[in-house]
Amino acid sequence: MKAFKGVVITLCGLGLLVFGIKSATYNATLMVFGSQTIGEVIAFDQLQRGNKRQYAAKARFEVAGEKYLVTADNYSSMGLYRTHQSMVVTYLPFAPSYAKLAHDVKVGDVSYLSIGIGFLLIILGFGQRTSRAQRAA
């Protein structure tokens, strides 16, 4: 049972680690190779938290005659955005569908936190799998 629990903990840690590395790599790639353009807020995704409503803006932007949509990563109050408001969008020139609103492009604490927790869970999982428990008779 301990070995199974250790494997599960290790796999969860590995998943968190991969998620953090993917997020950090994606944002770093946008920071280094990304181009910027002006997009227009066209709609909002809505999230209900308790009795508060929060929104994430959806912006449309155009690159080489093709239109793309990008949604904000973080939800916030409606006061920050207005429909038809201009926003800066960062995108990869060779793959414009990979885009973020400019204020969301940063290698932040979420990436580092999941990488750190992933490493700790992997270590804890290996410890669970390899530990030998003595039973009292």
mmCIF file with all atom_site columns, C-alpha atoms in Angstrom:
data_model
loop_
_atom_site.group_PDB
_atom_site.id
_atom_site.type_symbol
_atom_site.label_atom_id
_atom_site.label_alt_id
_atom_site.label_comp_id
_atom_site.label_asym_id
_atom_site.label_entity_id
_atom_site.label_seq_id
_atom_site.pdbx_PDB_ins_code
_atom_site.Cartn_x
_atom_site.Cartn_y
_atom_site.Cartn_z
_atom_site.occupancy
_atom_site.B_iso_or_equiv
_atom_site.pdbx_formal_charge
_atom_site.auth_seq_id
_atom_site.auth_comp_id
_atom_site.auth_asym_id
_atom_site.auth_atom_id
_atom_site.pdbx_PDB_model_num
ATOM 1   C CA . MET A 1 1   ? 0.000   0.000  0.000   1.00 0.00 ? 1   MET A CA 1
ATOM 2   C CA . LYS A 1 2   ? 2.858   2.358  0.832   1.00 0.00 ? 2   LYS A CA 1
ATOM 3   C CA . ALA A 1 3   ? 4.474   1.722  -2.528  1.00 0.00 ? 3   ALA A CA 1
ATOM 4   C CA . PHE A 1 4   ? 1.217   2.514  -4.326  1.00 0.00 ? 4   PHE A CA 1
ATOM 5   C CA . LYS A 1 5   ? 0.763   5.707  -2.318  1.00 0.00 ? 5   LYS A CA 1
ATOM 6   C CA . GLY A 1 6   ? 4.345   6.680  -3.113  1.00 0.00 ? 6   GLY A CA 1
ATOM 7   C CA . VAL A 1 7   ? 3.788   6.136  -6.838  1.00 0.00 ? 7   VAL A CA 1
ATOM 8   C CA . VAL A 1 8   ? 0.615   8.258  -6.784  1.00 0.00 ? 8   VAL A CA 1
ATOM 9   C CA . ILE A 1 9   ? 2.358   11.085 -4.900  1.00 0.00 ? 9   ILE A CA 1
ATOM 10  C CA . THR A 1 10  ? 5.327   10.928 -7.287  1.00 0.00 ? 10  THR A CA 1
ATOM 11  C CA . LEU A 1 11  ? 3.072   11.084 -10.353 1.00 0.00 ? 11  LEU A CA 1
ATOM 12  C CA . CYS A 1 12  ? 1.156   14.059 -8.920  1.00 0.00 ? 12  CYS A CA 1
ATOM 13  C CA . GLY A 1 13  ? 4.453   15.824 -8.287  1.00 0.00 ? 13  GLY A CA 1
ATOM 14  C CA . LEU A 1 14  ? 5.624   15.060 -11.805 1.00 0.00 ? 14  LEU A CA 1
ATOM 15  C CA . GLY A 1 15  ? 2.393   16.490 -13.227 1.00 0.00 ? 15  GLY A CA 1
ATOM 16  C CA . LEU A 1 16  ? 2.777   19.717 -11.239 1.00 0.00 ? 16  LEU A CA 1
ATOM 17  C CA . LEU A 1 17  ? 6.411   19.975 -12.263 1.00 0.00 ? 17  LEU A CA 1
ATOM 18  C CA . VAL A 1 18  ? 5.584   19.573 -15.961 1.00 0.00 ? 18  VAL A CA 1
ATOM 19  C CA . PHE A 1 19  ? 2.754   22.126 -15.694 1.00 0.00 ? 19  PHE A CA 1
ATOM 20  C CA . GLY A 1 20  ? 5.059   24.689 -14.081 1.00 0.00 ? 20  GLY A CA 1
ATOM 21  C CA . ILE A 1 21  ? 7.838   24.157 -16.609 1.00 0.00 ? 21  ILE A CA 1
ATOM 22  C CA . LYS A 1 22  ? 5.369   24.400 -19.525 1.00 0.00 ? 22  LYS A CA 1
ATOM 23  C CA . SER A 1 23  ? 3.896   27.628 -18.181 1.00 0.00 ? 23  SER A CA 1
ATOM 24  C CA . ALA A 1 24  ? 7.301   29.199 -17.518 1.00 0.00 ? 24  ALA A CA 1
ATOM 25  C CA . THR A 1 25  ? 8.616   28.147 -20.943 1.00 0.00 ? 25  THR A CA 1
ATOM 26  C CA . TYR A 1 26  ? 5.530   29.425 -22.756 1.00 0.00 ? 26  TYR A CA 1
ATOM 27  C CA . ASN A 1 27  ? 5.652   32.825 -21.055 1.00 0.00 ? 27  ASN A CA 1
ATOM 28  C CA . ALA A 1 28  ? 9.430   33.131 -21.484 1.00 0.00 ? 28  ALA A CA 1
ATOM 29  C CA . THR A 1 29  ? 9.074   32.314 -25.202 1.00 0.00 ? 29  THR A CA 1
ATOM 30  C CA . LEU A 1 30  ? 6.431   35.023 -25.562 1.00 0.00 ? 30  LEU A CA 1
ATOM 31  C CA . MET A 1 31  ? 8.660   37.495 -23.721 1.00 0.00 ? 31  MET A CA 1
ATOM 32  C CA . VAL A 1 32  ? 11.696  36.782 -25.923 1.00 0.00 ? 32  VAL A CA 1
ATOM 33  C CA . PHE A 1 33  ? 10.235  36.075 -29.368 1.00 0.00 ? 33  PHE A CA 1
ATOM 34  C CA . GLY A 1 34  ? 6.796   37.678 -29.126 1.00 0.00 ? 34  GLY A CA 1
ATOM 35  C CA . SER A 1 35  ? 5.537   40.530 -31.244 1.00 0.00 ? 35  SER A CA 1
ATOM 36  C CA . GLN A 1 36  ? 2.905   42.967 -30.085 1.00 0.00 ? 36  GLN A CA 1
ATOM 37  C CA . THR A 1 37  ? -0.176  44.330 -31.757 1.00 0.00 ? 37  THR A CA 1
ATOM 38  C CA . ILE A 1 38  ? -3.342  46.115 -30.729 1.00 0.00 ? 38  ILE A CA 1
ATOM 39  C CA . GLY A 1 39  ? -6.416  44.004 -30.073 1.00 0.00 ? 39  GLY A CA 1
ATOM 40  C CA . GLU A 1 40  ? -9.981  44.988 -29.295 1.00 0.00 ? 40  GLU A CA 1
ATOM 41  C CA . VAL A 1 41  ? -12.035 43.670 -26.363 1.00 0.00 ? 41  VAL A CA 1
ATOM 42  C CA . ILE A 1 42  ? -15.114 42.000 -27.835 1.00 0.00 ? 42  ILE A CA 1
ATOM 43  C CA . ALA A 1 43  ? -16.580 39.932 -24.980 1.00 0.00 ? 43  ALA A CA 1
ATOM 44  C CA . PHE A 1 44  ? -16.067 38.665 -21.438 1.00 0.00 ? 44  PHE A CA 1
ATOM 45  C CA . ASP A 1 45  ? -15.964 35.254 -19.769 1.00 0.00 ? 45  ASP A CA 1
ATOM 46  C CA . GLN A 1 46  ? -17.891 35.391 -16.510 1.00 0.00 ? 46  GLN A CA 1
ATOM 47  C CA . LEU A 1 47  ? -17.082 33.620 -13.246 1.00 0.00 ? 47  LEU A CA 1
ATOM 48  C CA . GLN A 1 48  ? -19.321 33.652 -10.161 1.00 0.00 ? 48  GLN A CA 1
ATOM 49  C CA . ARG A 1 49  ? -17.379 33.575 -6.873  1.00 0.00 ? 49  ARG A CA 1
ATOM 50  C CA . GLY A 1 50  ? -19.706 33.753 -3.913  1.00 0.00 ? 50  GLY A CA 1
ATOM 51  C CA . ASN A 1 51  ? -21.798 36.850 -4.450  1.00 0.00 ? 51  ASN A CA 1
ATOM 52  C CA . LYS A 1 52  ? -19.188 38.562 -6.646  1.00 0.00 ? 52  LYS A CA 1
ATOM 53  C CA . ARG A 1 53  ? -18.954 38.310 -10.401 1.00 0.00 ? 53  ARG A CA 1
ATOM 54  C CA . GLN A 1 54  ? -15.566 38.436 -12.046 1.00 0.00 ? 54  GLN A CA 1
ATOM 55  C CA . TYR A 1 55  ? -14.708 38.703 -15.718 1.00 0.00 ? 55  TYR A CA 1
ATOM 56  C CA . ALA A 1 56  ? -11.907 37.800 -18.117 1.00 0.00 ? 56  ALA A CA 1
ATOM 57  C CA . ALA A 1 57  ? -11.702 39.860 -21.282 1.00 0.00 ? 57  ALA A CA 1
ATOM 58  C CA . LYS A 1 58  ? -11.711 38.250 -24.729 1.00 0.00 ? 58  LYS A CA 1
ATOM 59  C CA . ALA A 1 59  ? -9.824  40.284 -27.302 1.00 0.00 ? 59  ALA A CA 1
ATOM 60  C CA . ARG A 1 60  ? -9.726  39.926 -31.077 1.00 0.00 ? 60  ARG A CA 1
ATOM 61  C CA . PHE A 1 61  ? -6.601  40.820 -33.015 1.00 0.00 ? 61  PHE A CA 1
ATOM 62  C CA . GLU A 1 62  ? -5.494  40.535 -36.612 1.00 0.00 ? 62  GLU A CA 1
ATOM 63  C CA . VAL A 1 63  ? -2.191  39.261 -38.021 1.00 0.00 ? 63  VAL A CA 1
ATOM 64  C CA . ALA A 1 64  ? -1.567  39.047 -41.782 1.00 0.00 ? 64  ALA A CA 1
ATOM 65  C CA . GLY A 1 65  ? -5.259  39.326 -42.573 1.00 0.00 ? 65  GLY A CA 1
ATOM 66  C CA . GLU A 1 66  ? -6.338  36.517 -40.211 1.00 0.00 ? 66  GLU A CA 1
ATOM 67  C CA . LYS A 1 67  ? -8.301  37.180 -37.026 1.00 0.00 ? 67  LYS A CA 1
ATOM 68  C CA . TYR A 1 68  ? -7.510  35.479 -33.719 1.00 0.00 ? 68  TYR A CA 1
ATOM 69  C CA . LEU A 1 69  ? -9.064  35.485 -30.245 1.00 0.00 ? 69  LEU A CA 1
ATOM 70  C CA . VAL A 1 70  ? -7.225  35.627 -26.940 1.00 0.00 ? 70  VAL A CA 1
ATOM 71  C CA . THR A 1 71  ? -8.690  35.424 -23.426 1.00 0.00 ? 71  THR A CA 1
ATOM 72  C CA . ALA A 1 72  ? -7.171  36.987 -20.315 1.00 0.00 ? 72  ALA A CA 1
ATOM 73  C CA . ASP A 1 73  ? -5.622  34.530 -17.848 1.00 0.00 ? 73  ASP A CA 1
ATOM 74  C CA . ASN A 1 74  ? -6.907  36.209 -14.717 1.00 0.00 ? 74  ASN A CA 1
ATOM 75  C CA . TYR A 1 75  ? -10.441 37.119 -13.767 1.00 0.00 ? 75  TYR A CA 1
ATOM 76  C CA . SER A 1 76  ? -11.041 40.598 -12.371 1.00 0.00 ? 76  SER A CA 1
ATOM 77  C CA . SER A 1 77  ? -13.831 43.060 -11.754 1.00 0.00 ? 77  SER A CA 1
ATOM 78  C CA . MET A 1 78  ? -15.626 44.513 -14.759 1.00 0.00 ? 78  MET A CA 1
ATOM 79  C CA . GLY A 1 79  ? -14.260 47.986 -14.049 1.00 0.00 ? 79  GLY A CA 1
ATOM 80  C CA . LEU A 1 80  ? -10.901 47.197 -15.656 1.00 0.00 ? 80  LEU A CA 1
ATOM 81  C CA . TYR A 1 81  ? -12.186 46.513 -19.167 1.00 0.00 ? 81  TYR A CA 1
ATOM 82  C CA . ARG A 1 82  ? -14.792 47.911 -21.532 1.00 0.00 ? 82  ARG A CA 1
ATOM 83  C CA . THR A 1 83  ? -16.120 46.464 -24.764 1.00 0.00 ? 83  THR A CA 1
ATOM 84  C CA . HIS A 1 84  ? -14.329 47.893 -27.840 1.00 0.00 ? 84  HIS A CA 1
ATOM 85  C CA . GLN A 1 85  ? -11.410 48.986 -25.639 1.00 0.00 ? 85  GLN A CA 1
ATOM 86  C CA . SER A 1 86  ? -7.977  48.609 -27.240 1.00 0.00 ? 86  SER A CA 1
ATOM 87  C CA . MET A 1 87  ? -5.510  46.255 -25.555 1.00 0.00 ? 87  MET A CA 1
ATOM 88  C CA . VAL A 1 88  ? -1.951  45.213 -26.328 1.00 0.00 ? 88  VAL A CA 1
ATOM 89  C CA . VAL A 1 89  ? -1.654  41.554 -27.359 1.00 0.00 ? 89  VAL A CA 1
ATOM 90  C CA . THR A 1 90  ? 1.630   39.617 -27.440 1.00 0.00 ? 90  THR A CA 1
ATOM 91  C CA . TYR A 1 91  ? 1.789   36.743 -29.932 1.00 0.00 ? 91  TYR A CA 1
ATOM 92  C CA . LEU A 1 92  ? 4.353   34.483 -31.565 1.00 0.00 ? 92  LEU A CA 1
ATOM 93  C CA . PRO A 1 93  ? 4.960   35.632 -35.168 1.00 0.00 ? 93  PRO A CA 1
ATOM 94  C CA . PHE A 1 94  ? 5.321   32.064 -36.449 1.00 0.00 ? 94  PHE A CA 1
ATOM 95  C CA . ALA A 1 95  ? 2.183   30.884 -34.564 1.00 0.00 ? 95  ALA A CA 1
ATOM 96  C CA . PRO A 1 96  ? -0.235  33.762 -33.874 1.00 0.00 ? 96  PRO A CA 1
ATOM 97  C CA . SER A 1 97  ? -2.750  31.450 -32.219 1.00 0.00 ? 97  SER A CA 1
ATOM 98  C CA . TYR A 1 98  ? -0.338  31.311 -29.253 1.00 0.00 ? 98  TYR A CA 1
ATOM 99  C CA . ALA A 1 99  ? -1.089  34.694 -27.761 1.00 0.00 ? 99  ALA A CA 1
ATOM 100 C CA . LYS A 1 100 ? -1.752  36.408 -24.460 1.00 0.00 ? 100 LYS A CA 1
ATOM 101 C CA . LEU A 1 101 ? -2.804  39.852 -23.386 1.00 0.00 ? 101 LEU A CA 1
ATOM 102 C CA . ALA A 1 102 ? 0.396   41.791 -22.758 1.00 0.00 ? 102 ALA A CA 1
ATOM 103 C CA . HIS A 1 103 ? -0.183  42.207 -19.024 1.00 0.00 ? 103 HIS A CA 1
ATOM 104 C CA . ASP A 1 104 ? -0.493  38.395 -18.625 1.00 0.00 ? 104 ASP A CA 1
ATOM 105 C CA . VAL A 1 105 ? 2.940   37.691 -20.145 1.00 0.00 ? 105 VAL A CA 1
ATOM 106 C CA . LYS A 1 106 ? 5.293   37.189 -17.245 1.00 0.00 ? 106 LYS A CA 1
ATOM 107 C CA . VAL A 1 107 ? 7.053   34.258 -15.679 1.00 0.00 ? 107 VAL A CA 1
ATOM 108 C CA . GLY A 1 108 ? 5.296   34.526 -12.379 1.00 0.00 ? 108 GLY A CA 1
ATOM 109 C CA . ASP A 1 109 ? 4.898   32.928 -9.013  1.00 0.00 ? 109 ASP A CA 1
ATOM 110 C CA . VAL A 1 110 ? 2.378   30.376 -10.285 1.00 0.00 ? 110 VAL A CA 1
ATOM 111 C CA . SER A 1 111 ? 5.037   28.723 -12.454 1.00 0.00 ? 111 SER A CA 1
ATOM 112 C CA . TYR A 1 112 ? 7.674   28.719 -9.743  1.00 0.00 ? 112 TYR A CA 1
ATOM 113 C CA . LEU A 1 113 ? 5.225   27.557 -7.078  1.00 0.00 ? 113 LEU A CA 1
ATOM 114 C CA . SER A 1 114 ? 4.077   24.539 -9.075  1.00 0.00 ? 114 SER A CA 1
ATOM 115 C CA . ILE A 1 115 ? 7.670   23.645 -9.993  1.00 0.00 ? 115 ILE A CA 1
ATOM 116 C CA . GLY A 1 116 ? 8.706   23.767 -6.319  1.00 0.00 ? 116 GLY A CA 1
ATOM 117 C CA . ILE A 1 117 ? 5.694   21.819 -5.073  1.00 0.00 ? 117 ILE A CA 1
ATOM 118 C CA . GLY A 1 118 ? 6.232   19.272 -7.845  1.00 0.00 ? 118 GLY A CA 1
ATOM 119 C CA . PHE A 1 119 ? 9.830   18.681 -6.738  1.00 0.00 ? 119 PHE A CA 1
ATOM 120 C CA . LEU A 1 120 ? 8.746   18.325 -3.106  1.00 0.00 ? 120 LEU A CA 1
ATOM 121 C CA . LEU A 1 121 ? 6.006   15.832 -3.994  1.00 0.00 ? 121 LEU A CA 1
ATOM 122 C CA . ILE A 1 122 ? 8.417   13.768 -6.083  1.00 0.00 ? 122 ILE A CA 1
ATOM 123 C CA . ILE A 1 123 ? 10.852  13.606 -3.159  1.00 0.00 ? 123 ILE A CA 1
ATOM 124 C CA . LEU A 1 124 ? 8.018   12.748 -0.748  1.00 0.00 ? 124 LEU A CA 1
ATOM 125 C CA . GLY A 1 125 ? 6.724   10.062 -3.119  1.00 0.00 ? 125 GLY A CA 1
ATOM 126 C CA . PHE A 1 126 ? 10.146  8.432  -3.439  1.00 0.00 ? 126 PHE A CA 1
ATOM 127 C CA . GLY A 1 127 ? 10.435  8.534  0.343   1.00 0.00 ? 127 GLY A CA 1
ATOM 128 C CA . GLN A 1 128 ? 7.055   6.827  0.716   1.00 0.00 ? 128 GLN A CA 1
ATOM 129 C CA . ARG A 1 129 ? 7.993   4.122  -1.782  1.00 0.00 ? 129 ARG A CA 1
ATOM 130 C CA . THR A 1 130 ? 11.367  3.312  -0.291  1.00 0.00 ? 130 THR A CA 1
ATOM 131 C CA . SER A 1 131 ? 10.666  3.681  3.442   1.00 0.00 ? 131 SER A CA 1
ATOM 132 C CA . ARG A 1 132 ? 10.661  0.598  5.635   1.00 0.00 ? 132 ARG A CA 1
ATOM 133 C CA . ALA A 1 133 ? 8.251   0.667  8.543   1.00 0.00 ? 133 ALA A CA 1
ATOM 134 C CA . GLN A 1 134 ? 8.823   -1.552 11.573  1.00 0.00 ? 134 GLN A CA 1
ATOM 135 C CA . ARG A 1 135 ? 5.737   -3.051 13.163  1.00 0.00 ? 135 ARG A CA 1
ATOM 136 C CA . ALA A 1 136 ? 5.544   -3.260 16.893  1.00 0.00 ? 136 ALA A CA 1
ATOM 137 C CA . ALA A 1 137 ? 4.740   -6.819 17.956  1.00 0.00 ? 137 ALA A CA 1
#
